[in-house]
Amino acid sequence: MENRKLISVVVPFYNIGNYVIKTIDSLESQTYRNFEVIFVDDASYDNSLNIVEEYLNKVSFKYKIIHLSKNKGVSNARNIGLDNSKGEYIYFLDSDDYISENTFEKIIEIFSCENPDIIFFKFKRVDENGTLIEHYNDKFKDVNRIENSKDILIKYLNLEIFIYTCSVIYKKEVINNFYFNEIEYIEDQDFIIRTLLNANRIGYIDSELVKYTCREGSIMNSGFNLKLLSKAKLFDTLYNQYKTSDNELSRLFAKRRAREILFITRTYIKNRLDLKIREINTFIKKNILSNEIVFYLDKKYLKELSKKDLIQILLLKHFPTLFIKIVAFYYNFIISKQLNYLKEKIRFHETHIIENKRNI
């Protein structure tokens, strides 16, 4: 079915250097050509703007560059790109990620045939050289080609699926009243949840259409960071917002909040195994368990947790020192196991080399 509707692609960038070249190349390679790209320079102070301007001289797609005089963060840049978009469909692409050549063609096919409000798809995690790290969606369940938005949101909150900024595209009319909130770390998940709540039909493409680049030094790739707490606070807010209007959603937000607290705490312990238990305990009580992040969960919602998560929450709440010791023991055991494996591997290769020399 023919559909020549315009796709608007918003690409914010800030001190990204040559990473953006792969992004631009992937856009130029698209088999579906009716798209525009809005590049938003968030006041870069390196040569990123020059690289983008020079490289865009080689492309055939429609584009504009918006240069901001003051750095205000990726949310502001995306919002400005959104305000300047003309397309019926909106896609946010990060300046170090890149897409398959048939991405827009596949997307338009679903929009034409099924008319969903939002479409999401699979993605790969790659390193800075483009080497595969993992097929990220292998951890999650596949879903139907078209599903109800609330069903997708439930699966998302239960960690049965995962959607990130560059693995989802929207009908513009679904997000006309929404902007990215200028919050740290979790602005994309906040936006995705709000748009899912506003949508009716969600499309799914069972193909890896985008490569998500894990760059050294990025928040997502740097172990523990207190900005991780933004995630727990987001689900705090959503829980309070829906606890009187939608019992099912409020339970799911409470459950997800508890799981995020456990993840944040375990991540901190894993990254600070060099500290004494007492020091870890002090930090966790002061920075993670403060402000009633965990403790004001209604008891009736605790039963929504799996037994494993419930036991961990209760341990963290009532016996934090024991919780820390168990988690630290587990990670030390894993590290020891990995080291032993590496030693055995090295010993095997050394033995193999010695045997080869003898045979010579």
Coordinates of C-alpha atoms in Angstrom, one line a residue, residues 10 12 73-82 90-94 164-166 168 170 175 177-183 186-192 194-195:
V10 CA 15.1 14.8 15.3
P12 CA 20.2 16.4 18.8
G73 CA 20.5 19.4 27.6
V74 CA 19.1 16.7 25.3
S75 CA 15.5 17.2 26.4
N76 CA 15.5 20.8 25.4
A77 CA 17.2 20.0 22.1
R78 CA 14.7 17.3 21.3
N79 CA 11.8 19.6 22.1
I80 CA 13.1 22.3 19.8
G81 CA 13.5 19.7 17.1
L82 CA 9.9 18.6 17.7
I90 CA 8.2 11.7 14.6
Y91 CA 11.4 9.8 15.2
F92 CA 14.1 10.7 17.7
L93 CA 17.6 9.4 16.7
D94 CA 20.6 9.9 18.9
Y164 CA 14.3 3.2 24.3
T165 CA 14.3 6.5 22.5
C166 CA 15.6 5.3 19.1
V168 CA 10.2 3.8 18.8
Y170 CA 5.3 8.2 16.9
I175 CA 2.6 13.5 21.1
N177 CA 0.7 17.9 23.7
F178 CA 3.9 16.3 25.1
Y179 CA 7.4 17.4 25.5
F180 CA 10.5 15.8 27.1
N181 CA 10.7 16.8 30.7
E182 CA 14.1 18.3 31.6
I183 CA 15.0 15.7 34.2
I186 CA 15.3 9.1 32.7
E187 CA 13.8 11.7 30.4
D188 CA 13.3 9.2 27.6
Q189 CA 11.5 6.6 29.7
D190 CA 9.3 9.3 31.2
F191 CA 8.4 10.4 27.7
I192 CA 7.7 6.9 26.4
R194 CA 3.4 9.2 28.9
T195 CA 3.0 8.6 25.2

